Short mmCIF file of C-alpha atoms and ligand atoms in Angstrom, two decimals:
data_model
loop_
_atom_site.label_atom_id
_atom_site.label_comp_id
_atom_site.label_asym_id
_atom_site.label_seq_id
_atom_site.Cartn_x
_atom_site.Cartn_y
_atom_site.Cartn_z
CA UNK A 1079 -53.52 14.42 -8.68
CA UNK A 1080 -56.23 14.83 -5.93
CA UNK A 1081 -57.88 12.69 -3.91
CA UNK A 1082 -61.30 12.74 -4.84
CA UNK A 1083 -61.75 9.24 -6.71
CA UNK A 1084 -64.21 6.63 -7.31
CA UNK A 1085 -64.30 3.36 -5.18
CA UNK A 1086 -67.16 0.43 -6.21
CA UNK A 1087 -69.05 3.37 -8.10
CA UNK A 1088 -69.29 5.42 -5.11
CA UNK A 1089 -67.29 8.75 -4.55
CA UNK A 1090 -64.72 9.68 -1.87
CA UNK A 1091 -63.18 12.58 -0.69
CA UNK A 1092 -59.72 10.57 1.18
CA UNK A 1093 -61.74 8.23 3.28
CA UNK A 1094 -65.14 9.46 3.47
CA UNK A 1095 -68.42 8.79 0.68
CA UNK A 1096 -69.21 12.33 -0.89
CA UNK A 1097 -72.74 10.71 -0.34
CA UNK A 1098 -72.57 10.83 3.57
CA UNK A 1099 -71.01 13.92 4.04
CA UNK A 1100 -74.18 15.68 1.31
CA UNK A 1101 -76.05 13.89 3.92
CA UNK A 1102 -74.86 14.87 7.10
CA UNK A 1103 -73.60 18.66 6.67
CA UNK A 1104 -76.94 19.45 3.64
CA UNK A 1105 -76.37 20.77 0.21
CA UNK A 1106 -75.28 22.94 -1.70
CA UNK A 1107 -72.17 22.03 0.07
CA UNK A 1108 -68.25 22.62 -0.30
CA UNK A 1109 -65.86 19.84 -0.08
CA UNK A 1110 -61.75 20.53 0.62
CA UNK A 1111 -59.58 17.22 0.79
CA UNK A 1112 -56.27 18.43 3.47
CA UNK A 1113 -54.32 16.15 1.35
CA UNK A 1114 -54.96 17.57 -1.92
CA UNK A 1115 -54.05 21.33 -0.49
CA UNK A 1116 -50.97 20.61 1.01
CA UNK A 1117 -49.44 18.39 -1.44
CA UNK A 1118 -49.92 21.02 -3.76
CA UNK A 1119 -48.53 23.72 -1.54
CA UNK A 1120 -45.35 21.12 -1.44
CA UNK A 1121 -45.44 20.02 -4.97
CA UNK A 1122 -44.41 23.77 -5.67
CA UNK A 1123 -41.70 23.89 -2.82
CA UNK A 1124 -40.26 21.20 -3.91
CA UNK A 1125 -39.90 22.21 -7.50
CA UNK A 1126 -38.50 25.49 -6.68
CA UNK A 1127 -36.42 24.11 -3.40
CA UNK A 1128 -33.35 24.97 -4.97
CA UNK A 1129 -33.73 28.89 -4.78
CA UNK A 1130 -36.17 28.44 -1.67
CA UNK A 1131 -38.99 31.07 -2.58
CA UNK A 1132 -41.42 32.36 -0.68
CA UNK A 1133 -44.68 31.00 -1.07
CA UNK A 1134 -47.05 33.29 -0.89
CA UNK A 1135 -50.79 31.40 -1.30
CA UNK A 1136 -53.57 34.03 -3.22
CA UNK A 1137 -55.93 34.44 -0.30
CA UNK A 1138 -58.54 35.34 -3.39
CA UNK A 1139 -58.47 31.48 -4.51
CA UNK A 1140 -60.38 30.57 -1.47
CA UNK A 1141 -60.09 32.62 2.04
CA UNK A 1142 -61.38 29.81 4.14
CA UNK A 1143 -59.87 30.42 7.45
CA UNK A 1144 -58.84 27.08 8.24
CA UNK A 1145 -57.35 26.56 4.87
CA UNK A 1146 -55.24 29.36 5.14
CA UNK A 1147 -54.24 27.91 8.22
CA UNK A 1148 -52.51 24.72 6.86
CA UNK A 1149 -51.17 26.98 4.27
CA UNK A 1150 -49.65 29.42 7.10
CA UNK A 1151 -48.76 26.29 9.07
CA UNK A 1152 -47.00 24.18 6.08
CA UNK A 1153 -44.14 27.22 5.67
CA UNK A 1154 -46.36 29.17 3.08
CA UNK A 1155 -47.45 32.93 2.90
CA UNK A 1156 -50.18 34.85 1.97
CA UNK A 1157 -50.61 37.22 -1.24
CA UNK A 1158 -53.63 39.53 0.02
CA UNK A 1159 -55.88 42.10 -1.73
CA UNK A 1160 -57.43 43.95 0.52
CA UNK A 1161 -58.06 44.86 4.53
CA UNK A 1162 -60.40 41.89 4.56
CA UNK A 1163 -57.47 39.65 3.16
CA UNK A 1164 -55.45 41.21 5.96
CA UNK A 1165 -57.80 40.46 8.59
CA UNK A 1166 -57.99 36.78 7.47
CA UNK A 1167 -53.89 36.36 7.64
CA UNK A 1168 -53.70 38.31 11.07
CA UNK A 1169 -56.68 35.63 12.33
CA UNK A 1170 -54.20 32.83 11.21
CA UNK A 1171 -51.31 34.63 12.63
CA UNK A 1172 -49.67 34.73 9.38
CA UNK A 1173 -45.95 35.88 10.13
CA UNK A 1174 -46.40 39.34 8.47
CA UNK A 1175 -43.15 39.21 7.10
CA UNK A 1176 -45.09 36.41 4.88
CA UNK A 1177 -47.35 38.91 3.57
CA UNK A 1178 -47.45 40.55 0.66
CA UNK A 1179 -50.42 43.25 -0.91
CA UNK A 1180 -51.03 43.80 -4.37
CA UNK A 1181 -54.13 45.59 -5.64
CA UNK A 1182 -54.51 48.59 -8.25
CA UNK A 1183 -56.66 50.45 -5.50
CA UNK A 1184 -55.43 50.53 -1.95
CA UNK A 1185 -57.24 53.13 0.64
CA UNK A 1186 -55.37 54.93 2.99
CA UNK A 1187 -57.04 52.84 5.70
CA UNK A 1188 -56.09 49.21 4.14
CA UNK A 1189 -52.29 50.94 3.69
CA UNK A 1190 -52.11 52.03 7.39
CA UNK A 1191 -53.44 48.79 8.90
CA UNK A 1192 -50.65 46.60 6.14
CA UNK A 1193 -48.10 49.15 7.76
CA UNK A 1194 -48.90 48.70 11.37
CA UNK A 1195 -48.84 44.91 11.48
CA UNK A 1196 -45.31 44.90 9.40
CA UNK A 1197 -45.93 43.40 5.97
CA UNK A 1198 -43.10 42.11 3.79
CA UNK A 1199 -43.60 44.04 0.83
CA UNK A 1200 -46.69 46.23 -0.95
CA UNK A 1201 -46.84 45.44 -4.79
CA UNK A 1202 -47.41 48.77 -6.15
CA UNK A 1203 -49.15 49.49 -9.08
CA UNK A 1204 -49.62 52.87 -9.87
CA UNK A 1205 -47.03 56.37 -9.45
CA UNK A 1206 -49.92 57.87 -6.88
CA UNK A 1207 -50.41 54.41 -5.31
CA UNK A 1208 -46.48 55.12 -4.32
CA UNK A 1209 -47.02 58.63 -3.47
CA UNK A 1210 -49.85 58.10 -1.27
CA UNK A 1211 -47.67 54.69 0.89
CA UNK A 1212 -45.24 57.56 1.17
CA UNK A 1213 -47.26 59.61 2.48
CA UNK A 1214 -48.74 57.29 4.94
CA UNK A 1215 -45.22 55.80 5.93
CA UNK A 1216 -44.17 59.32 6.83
CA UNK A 1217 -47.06 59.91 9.26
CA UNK A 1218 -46.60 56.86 10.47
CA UNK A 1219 -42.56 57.41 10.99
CA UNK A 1220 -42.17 54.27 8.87
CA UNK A 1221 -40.25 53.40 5.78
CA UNK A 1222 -41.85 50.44 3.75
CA UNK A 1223 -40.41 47.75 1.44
CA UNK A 1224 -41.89 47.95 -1.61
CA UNK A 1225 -42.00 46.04 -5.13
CA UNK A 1226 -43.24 48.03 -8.48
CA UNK A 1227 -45.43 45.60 -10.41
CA UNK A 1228 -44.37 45.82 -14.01
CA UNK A 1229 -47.34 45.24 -16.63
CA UNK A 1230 -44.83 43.18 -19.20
CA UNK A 1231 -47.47 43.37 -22.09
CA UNK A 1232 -47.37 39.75 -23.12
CA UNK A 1233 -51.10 37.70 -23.69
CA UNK A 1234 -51.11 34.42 -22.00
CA UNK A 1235 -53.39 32.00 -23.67
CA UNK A 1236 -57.06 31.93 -21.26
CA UNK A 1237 -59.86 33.92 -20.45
CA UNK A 1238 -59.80 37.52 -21.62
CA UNK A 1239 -61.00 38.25 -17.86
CA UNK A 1240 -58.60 37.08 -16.52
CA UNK A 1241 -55.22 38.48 -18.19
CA UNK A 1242 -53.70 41.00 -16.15
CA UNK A 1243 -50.70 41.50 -18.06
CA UNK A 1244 -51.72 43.45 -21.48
CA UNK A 1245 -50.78 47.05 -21.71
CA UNK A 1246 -54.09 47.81 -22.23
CA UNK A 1247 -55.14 46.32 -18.57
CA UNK A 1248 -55.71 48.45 -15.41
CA UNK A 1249 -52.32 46.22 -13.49
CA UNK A 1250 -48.83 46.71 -13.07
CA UNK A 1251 -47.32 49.48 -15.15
CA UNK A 1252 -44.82 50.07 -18.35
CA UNK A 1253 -41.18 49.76 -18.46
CA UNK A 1254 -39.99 53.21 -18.56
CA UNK A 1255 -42.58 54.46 -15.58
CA UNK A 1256 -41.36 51.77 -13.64
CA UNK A 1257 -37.37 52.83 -14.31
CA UNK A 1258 -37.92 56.05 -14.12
CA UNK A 1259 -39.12 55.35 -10.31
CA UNK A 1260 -36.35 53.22 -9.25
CA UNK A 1261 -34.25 56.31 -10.59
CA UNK A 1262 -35.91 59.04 -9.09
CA UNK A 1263 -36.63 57.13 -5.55
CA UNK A 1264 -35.21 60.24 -3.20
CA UNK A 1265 -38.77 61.23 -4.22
CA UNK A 1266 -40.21 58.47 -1.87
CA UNK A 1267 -38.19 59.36 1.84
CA UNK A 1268 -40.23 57.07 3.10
CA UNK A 1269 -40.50 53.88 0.46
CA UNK A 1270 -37.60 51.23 0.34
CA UNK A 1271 -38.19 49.99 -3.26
CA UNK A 1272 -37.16 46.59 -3.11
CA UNK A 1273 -37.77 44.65 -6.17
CA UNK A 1274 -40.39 43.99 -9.03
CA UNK A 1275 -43.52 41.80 -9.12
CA UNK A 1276 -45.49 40.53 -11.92
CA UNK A 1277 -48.75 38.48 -12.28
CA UNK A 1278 -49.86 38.16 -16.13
CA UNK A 1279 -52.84 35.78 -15.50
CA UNK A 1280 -54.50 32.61 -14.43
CA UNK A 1281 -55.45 29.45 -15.32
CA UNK A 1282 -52.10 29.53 -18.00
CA UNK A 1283 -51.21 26.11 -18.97
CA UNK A 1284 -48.08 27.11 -20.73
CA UNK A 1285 -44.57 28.46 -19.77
CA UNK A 1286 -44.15 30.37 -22.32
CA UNK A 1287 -45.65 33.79 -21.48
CA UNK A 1288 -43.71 33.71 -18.11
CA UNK A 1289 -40.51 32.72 -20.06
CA UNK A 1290 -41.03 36.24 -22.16
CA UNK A 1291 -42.23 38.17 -19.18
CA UNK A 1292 -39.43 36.87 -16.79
CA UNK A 1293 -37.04 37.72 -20.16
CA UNK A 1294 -38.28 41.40 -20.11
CA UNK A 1295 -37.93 41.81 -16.48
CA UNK A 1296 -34.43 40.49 -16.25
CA UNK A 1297 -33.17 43.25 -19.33
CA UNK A 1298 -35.47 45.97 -16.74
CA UNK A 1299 -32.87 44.42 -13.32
CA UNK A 1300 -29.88 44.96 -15.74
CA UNK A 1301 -30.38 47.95 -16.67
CA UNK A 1302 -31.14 49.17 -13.37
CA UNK A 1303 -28.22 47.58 -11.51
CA UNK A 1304 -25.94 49.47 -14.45
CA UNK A 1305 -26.99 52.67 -13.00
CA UNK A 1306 -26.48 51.36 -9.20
CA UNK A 1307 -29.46 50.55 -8.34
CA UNK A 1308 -29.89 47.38 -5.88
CA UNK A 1309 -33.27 44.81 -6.55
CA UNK A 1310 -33.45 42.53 -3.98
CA UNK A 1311 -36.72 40.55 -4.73
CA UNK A 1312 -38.51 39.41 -7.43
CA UNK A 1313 -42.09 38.41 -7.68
CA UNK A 1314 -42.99 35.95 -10.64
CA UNK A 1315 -46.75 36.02 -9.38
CA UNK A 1316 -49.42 33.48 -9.73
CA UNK A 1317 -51.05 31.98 -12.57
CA UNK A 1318 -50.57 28.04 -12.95
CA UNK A 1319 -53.68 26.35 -14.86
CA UNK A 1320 -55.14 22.98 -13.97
CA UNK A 1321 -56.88 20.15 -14.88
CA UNK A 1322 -60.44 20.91 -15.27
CA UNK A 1323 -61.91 19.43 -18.76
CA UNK A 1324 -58.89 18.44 -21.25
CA UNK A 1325 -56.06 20.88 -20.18
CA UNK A 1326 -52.66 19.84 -20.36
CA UNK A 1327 -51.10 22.24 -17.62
CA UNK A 1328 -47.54 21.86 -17.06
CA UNK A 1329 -46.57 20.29 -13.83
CA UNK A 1330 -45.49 22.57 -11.25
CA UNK A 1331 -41.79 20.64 -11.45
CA UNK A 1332 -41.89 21.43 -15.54
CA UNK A 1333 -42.24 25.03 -14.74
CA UNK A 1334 -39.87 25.08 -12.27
CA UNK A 1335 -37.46 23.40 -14.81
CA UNK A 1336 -38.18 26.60 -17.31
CA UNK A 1337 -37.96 29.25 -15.05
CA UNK A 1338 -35.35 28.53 -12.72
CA UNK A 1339 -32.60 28.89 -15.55
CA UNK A 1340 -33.69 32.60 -16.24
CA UNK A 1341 -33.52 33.18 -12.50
CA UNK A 1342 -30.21 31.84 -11.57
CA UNK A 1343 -27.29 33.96 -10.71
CA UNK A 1344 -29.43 37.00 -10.67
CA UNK A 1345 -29.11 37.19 -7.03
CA UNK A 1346 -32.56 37.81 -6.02
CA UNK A 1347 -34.69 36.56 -3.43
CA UNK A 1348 -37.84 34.99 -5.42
CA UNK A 1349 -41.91 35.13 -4.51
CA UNK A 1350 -44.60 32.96 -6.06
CA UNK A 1351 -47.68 33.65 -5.47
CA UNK A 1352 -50.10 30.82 -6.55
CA UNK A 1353 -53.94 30.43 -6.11
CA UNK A 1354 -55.92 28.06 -8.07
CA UNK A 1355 -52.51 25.59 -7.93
CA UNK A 1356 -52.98 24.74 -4.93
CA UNK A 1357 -57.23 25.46 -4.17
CA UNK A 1358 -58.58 24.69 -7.35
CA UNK A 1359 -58.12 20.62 -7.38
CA UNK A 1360 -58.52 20.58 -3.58
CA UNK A 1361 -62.09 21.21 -3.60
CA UNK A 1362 -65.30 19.83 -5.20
CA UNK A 1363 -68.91 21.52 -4.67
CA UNK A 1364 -71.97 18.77 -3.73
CA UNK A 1365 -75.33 19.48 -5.13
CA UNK A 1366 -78.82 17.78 -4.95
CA UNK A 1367 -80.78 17.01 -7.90
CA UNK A 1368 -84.23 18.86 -7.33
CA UNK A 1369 -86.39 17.90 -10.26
CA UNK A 1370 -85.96 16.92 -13.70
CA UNK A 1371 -87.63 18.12 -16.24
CA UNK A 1372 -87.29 17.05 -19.68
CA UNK A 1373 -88.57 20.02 -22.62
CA UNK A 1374 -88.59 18.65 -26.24
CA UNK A 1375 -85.45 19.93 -26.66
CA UNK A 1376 -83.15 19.66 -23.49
CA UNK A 1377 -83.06 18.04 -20.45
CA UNK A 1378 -82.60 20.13 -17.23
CA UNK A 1379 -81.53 19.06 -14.04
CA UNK A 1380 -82.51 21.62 -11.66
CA UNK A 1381 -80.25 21.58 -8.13
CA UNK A 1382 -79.97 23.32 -4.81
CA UNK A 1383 -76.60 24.94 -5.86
CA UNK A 1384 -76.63 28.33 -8.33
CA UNK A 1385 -75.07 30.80 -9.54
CA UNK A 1386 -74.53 33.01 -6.44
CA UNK A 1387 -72.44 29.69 -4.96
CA UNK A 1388 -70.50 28.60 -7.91
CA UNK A 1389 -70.12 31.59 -10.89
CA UNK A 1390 -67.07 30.83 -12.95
CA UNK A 1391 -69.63 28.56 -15.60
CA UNK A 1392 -71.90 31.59 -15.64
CA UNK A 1393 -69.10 34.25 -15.28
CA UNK A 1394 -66.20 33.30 -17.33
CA UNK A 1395 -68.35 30.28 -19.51
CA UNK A 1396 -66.23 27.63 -17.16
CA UNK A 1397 -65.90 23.94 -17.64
CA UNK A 1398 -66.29 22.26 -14.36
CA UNK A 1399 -66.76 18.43 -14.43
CA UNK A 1400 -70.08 16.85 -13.34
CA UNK A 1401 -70.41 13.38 -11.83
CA UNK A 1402 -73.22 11.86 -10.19
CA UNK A 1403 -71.60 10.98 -6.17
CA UNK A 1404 -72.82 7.30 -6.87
CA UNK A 1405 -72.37 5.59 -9.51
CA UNK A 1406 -70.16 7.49 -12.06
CA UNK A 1407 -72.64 6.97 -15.02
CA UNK A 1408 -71.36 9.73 -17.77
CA UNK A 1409 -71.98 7.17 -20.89
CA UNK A 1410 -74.18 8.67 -23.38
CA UNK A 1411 -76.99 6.11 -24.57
CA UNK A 1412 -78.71 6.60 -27.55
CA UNK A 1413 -81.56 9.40 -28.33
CA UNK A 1414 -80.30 10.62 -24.60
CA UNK A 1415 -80.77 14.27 -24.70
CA UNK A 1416 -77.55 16.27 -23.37
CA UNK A 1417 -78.82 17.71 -20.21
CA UNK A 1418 -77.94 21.45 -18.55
CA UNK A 1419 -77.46 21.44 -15.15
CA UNK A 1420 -78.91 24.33 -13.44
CA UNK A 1421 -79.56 26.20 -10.18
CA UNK A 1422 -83.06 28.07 -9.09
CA UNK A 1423 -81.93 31.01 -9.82
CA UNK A 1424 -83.74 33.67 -12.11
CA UNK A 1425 -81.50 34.23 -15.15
CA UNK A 1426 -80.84 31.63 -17.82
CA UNK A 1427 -77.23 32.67 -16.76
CA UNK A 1428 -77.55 29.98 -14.29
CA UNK A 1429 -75.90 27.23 -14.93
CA UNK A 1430 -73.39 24.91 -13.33
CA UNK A 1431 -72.77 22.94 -16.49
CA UNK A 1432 -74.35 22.74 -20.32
CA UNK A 1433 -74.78 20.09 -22.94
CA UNK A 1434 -73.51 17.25 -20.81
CA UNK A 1435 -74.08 13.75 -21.34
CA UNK A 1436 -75.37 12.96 -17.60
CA UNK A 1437 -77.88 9.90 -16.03
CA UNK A 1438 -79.70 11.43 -12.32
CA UNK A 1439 -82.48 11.33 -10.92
CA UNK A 1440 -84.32 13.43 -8.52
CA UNK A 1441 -82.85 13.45 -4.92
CA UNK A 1442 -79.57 12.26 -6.30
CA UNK A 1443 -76.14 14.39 -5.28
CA UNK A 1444 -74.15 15.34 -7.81
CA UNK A 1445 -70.48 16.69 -7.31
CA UNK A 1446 -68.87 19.54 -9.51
CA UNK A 1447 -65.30 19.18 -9.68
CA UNK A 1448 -62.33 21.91 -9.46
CA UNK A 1449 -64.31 24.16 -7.36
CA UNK A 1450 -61.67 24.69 -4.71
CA UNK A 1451 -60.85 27.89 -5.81
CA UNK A 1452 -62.64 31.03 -7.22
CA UNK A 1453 -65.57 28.93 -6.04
CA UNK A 1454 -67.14 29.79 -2.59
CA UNK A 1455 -64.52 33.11 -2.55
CA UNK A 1456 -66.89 34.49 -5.52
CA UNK A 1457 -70.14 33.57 -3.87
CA UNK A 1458 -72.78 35.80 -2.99
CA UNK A 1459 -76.33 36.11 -1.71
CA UNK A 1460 -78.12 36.80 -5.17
CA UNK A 1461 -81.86 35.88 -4.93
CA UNK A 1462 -81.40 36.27 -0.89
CA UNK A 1463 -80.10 32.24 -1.39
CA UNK A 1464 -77.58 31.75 1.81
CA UNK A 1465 -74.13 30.83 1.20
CA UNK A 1466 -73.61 27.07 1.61
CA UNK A 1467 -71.22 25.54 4.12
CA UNK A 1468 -67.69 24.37 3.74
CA UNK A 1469 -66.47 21.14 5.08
CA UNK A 1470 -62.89 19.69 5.43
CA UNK A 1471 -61.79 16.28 5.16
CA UNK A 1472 -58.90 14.87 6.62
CA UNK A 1473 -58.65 11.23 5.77
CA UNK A 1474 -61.86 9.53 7.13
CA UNK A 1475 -63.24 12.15 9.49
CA UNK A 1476 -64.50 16.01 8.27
CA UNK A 1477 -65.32 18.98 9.63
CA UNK A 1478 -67.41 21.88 9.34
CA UNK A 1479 -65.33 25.03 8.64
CA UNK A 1480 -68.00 27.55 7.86
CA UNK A 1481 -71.33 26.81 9.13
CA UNK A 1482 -73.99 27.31 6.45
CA UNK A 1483 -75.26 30.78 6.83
CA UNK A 1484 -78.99 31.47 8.40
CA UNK A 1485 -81.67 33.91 7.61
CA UNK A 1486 -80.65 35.66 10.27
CA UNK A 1487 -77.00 36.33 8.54
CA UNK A 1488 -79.13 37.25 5.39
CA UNK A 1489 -80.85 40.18 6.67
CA UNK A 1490 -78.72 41.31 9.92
CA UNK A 1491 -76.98 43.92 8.79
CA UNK A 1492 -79.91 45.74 7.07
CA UNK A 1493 -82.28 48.42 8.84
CA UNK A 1494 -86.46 48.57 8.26
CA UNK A 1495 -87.10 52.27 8.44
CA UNK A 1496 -90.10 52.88 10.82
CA UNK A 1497 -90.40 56.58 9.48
CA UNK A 1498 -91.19 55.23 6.31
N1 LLP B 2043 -51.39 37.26 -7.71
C1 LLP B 2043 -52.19 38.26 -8.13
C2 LLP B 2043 -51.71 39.63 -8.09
C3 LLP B 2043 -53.47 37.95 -8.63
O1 LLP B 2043 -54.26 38.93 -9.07
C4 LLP B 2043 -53.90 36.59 -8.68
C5 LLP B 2043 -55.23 36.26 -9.21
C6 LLP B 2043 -53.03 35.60 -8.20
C7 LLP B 2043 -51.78 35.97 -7.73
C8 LLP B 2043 -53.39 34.15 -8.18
O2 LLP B 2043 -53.63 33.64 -9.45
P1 LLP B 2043 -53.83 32.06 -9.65
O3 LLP B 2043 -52.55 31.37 -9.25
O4 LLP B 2043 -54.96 31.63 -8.78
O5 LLP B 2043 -54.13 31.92 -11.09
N2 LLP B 2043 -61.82 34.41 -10.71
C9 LLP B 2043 -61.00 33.89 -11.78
C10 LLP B 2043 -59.53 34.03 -11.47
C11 LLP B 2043 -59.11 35.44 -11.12
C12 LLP B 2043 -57.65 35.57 -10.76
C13 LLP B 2043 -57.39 36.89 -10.15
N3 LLP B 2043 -56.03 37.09 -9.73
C14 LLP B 2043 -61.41 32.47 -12.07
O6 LLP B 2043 -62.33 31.95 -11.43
O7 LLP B 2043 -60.88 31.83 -13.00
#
């Protein structure tokens, strides 16, 4: 459920016409409904309320301050990558003890500024990841929580890009590296190993993989606690899929209902950390039909958004619904030809959707659906095109919470030589 819907042929995000807010903020242009976010954020509280988790929203999804504000506000915390990800939470005053850092390649730098402002946990990925937090903790007269991230080698059904829990991936690592640590931690003064995290994927419509991941973690906890050793946390990750083309994701409540058997009476304080759950639906990305041009064999229609502001169609070969903002016309009429809709972008890479059966003409907006996460968080500047805006509604009034970026932000940080 989100609450982007069609009223007398005419689109809304809560209260306001997709139309009038292409209109008044320019396109390309990012749309986030308040609504949508948090009742996702609560749809997973709820469903876990009886072991009351921490939350911990994937910054990556979509970093948008003021997002991550309602997040921080509605009781959630974040899941962060990197110093920039840390910046971001300490701008929303994100309780740090809501914070936790995974990543297979932390710098020294990024691992003294997580220590200093008092994270919850680092996910660690790697034996010299661990070595080099101790070594930092020391200096810094600290000792640090800390979760191993065990690489459970099961293969969730989505994008090969995005599985992060095969043995042969670069995440997490094997069962007997990650005992073997727990056992030998008088080699890490400084590290208070804490509990285990996992993330095996996104976009997974299925409980399954969890189910045999959460099954191999829980024989990994027994074993340990055998041998005296005390796990306080577990991390189950991110990874729920959504509704984008035909997907039948399980509801956040029928996951719940799967998991939360495996975790009971294991005594351990449980972290989520999901992204696209709660982003993905929340957000929709307008566009403005620039020309269309009709070749003998396909119909293009050529808009101001591209590549650089929306990649997962060109990156990953995404499905991302495409409506026209006024009039909902998708029916296919005979000898129509199935149209591609593009950006301006040099590379026949760019694409925001392919062999669709879609009626616009020029001038008209059209909206791409699901693109509240992994959307304007994987934008860029390719072809020096600046990054669009991002708008938030909250029932009938928006507002701008990134102003579209100038020429000026295009070239400020670079230098013209004069020697040259
Ligand atoms: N935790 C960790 C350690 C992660 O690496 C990720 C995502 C998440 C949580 C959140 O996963 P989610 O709940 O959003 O599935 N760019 C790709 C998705 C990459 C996901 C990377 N890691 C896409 O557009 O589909």
């Amino acid at each position: 459920m989100h609450h982007f819907i069609f009223k007398n042929r005419e689109l809304y995000c809560e209260g306001c016409k997709a139309k009038d807010l292409a209109k008044e903020y320019g396109t390309p242009l990012y749309v986030y409904s308040r609504r949508t976010l948090t009742e996702h954020f609560d749809k997973i509280k709820k469903a876990f309320r009886s072991i009351k988790p921490v939350i911990c929203y994937s910054v990556k999804a979509n970093s948008n301050l003021t997002l991550l504000k309602l997040i921080v506000a509605a009781g959630g915390g974040l899941d962060i990558v990197s110093g920039g990800e840390l910046y971001r939470a300490k701008k929303v005053k994100c309780p740090p003890e809501r914070i936790v850092y995974a990543s297979v390649g932390k710098t020294d730098l990024e691992i003294q500024e997580a220590i200093s402002y008092g994270i919850l946990m680092f996910n660690v990925e790697s034996t010299p990841e661990l070595h080099n937090i101790n070594r930092i903790a020391s200096r810094l007269n600290k000792k640090v929580r800390v979760a191993l991230r065990f690489n459970p080698d099961v293969k969730p059904k989505t994008h090969s890009y995005i599985i992060t829990g095969k043995k042969e991936t670069k995440f997490g690592m094997d069962s007997e590296t990650l005992k073997n640590i727990f056992l030998e931690q008088y080699n890490y003064p400084n590290i208070k190993l804490a509990g285990i995290h996992m993330h095996i994927g996104s976009q997974i419509s299925q409980a399954g993989p969890f189910i045999k991941a959460i099954g191999k973690v829980k024989k990994i906890i027994t074993q340990l606690r055998q041998k005296g050793i005390i796990i306080s946390y577990l991390n189950i990750g991110g990874g729920l899929g959504i509704v984008y083309n035909k997907e039948k994701p399980q509801t956040a409540g029928e996951f719940a209902n799967k998991v939360l058997p495996l975790l009971k009476g294991l005594d351990l304080k449980v972290l989520l950390e999901p992204g696209r759950f709660i982003a993905g639906n929340s957000g929709i990305f307008l566009t403005k039909v620039i020309y269309v041009k009709n070749t003998p064999v396909k119909k293009f229609f050529i808009v101001d958004g591209a590549m650089n502001d929306l990649l997962r169609p060109s990156l990953y070969g995404a499905y991302h619904d495409v409506v026209t903002v006024n009039k909902n016309l998708k029916s296919k009429t005979q000898n129509q030809k199935l149209a591609d809709v593009v950006g301006p972008i040099c590379e026949s890479g760019d694409f925001l959707a392919k062999d669709r059966s879609l009626e616009a003409k020029q001038g008209d907006y059209l909206a791409v659906m699901g693109a509240g996460a992994y959307g304007f968080s994987m934008s860029s500047n390719y072809n020096s095109r600046r990054r669009p805006a991002e708008v938030l509604v909250d029932g009938k009034t928006s507002y701008i919470v990134r102003r579209r970026e100038s020429y000026q932000d295009l070239t400020g940080n670079e230098v013209i030589l004069k020697k040259l």
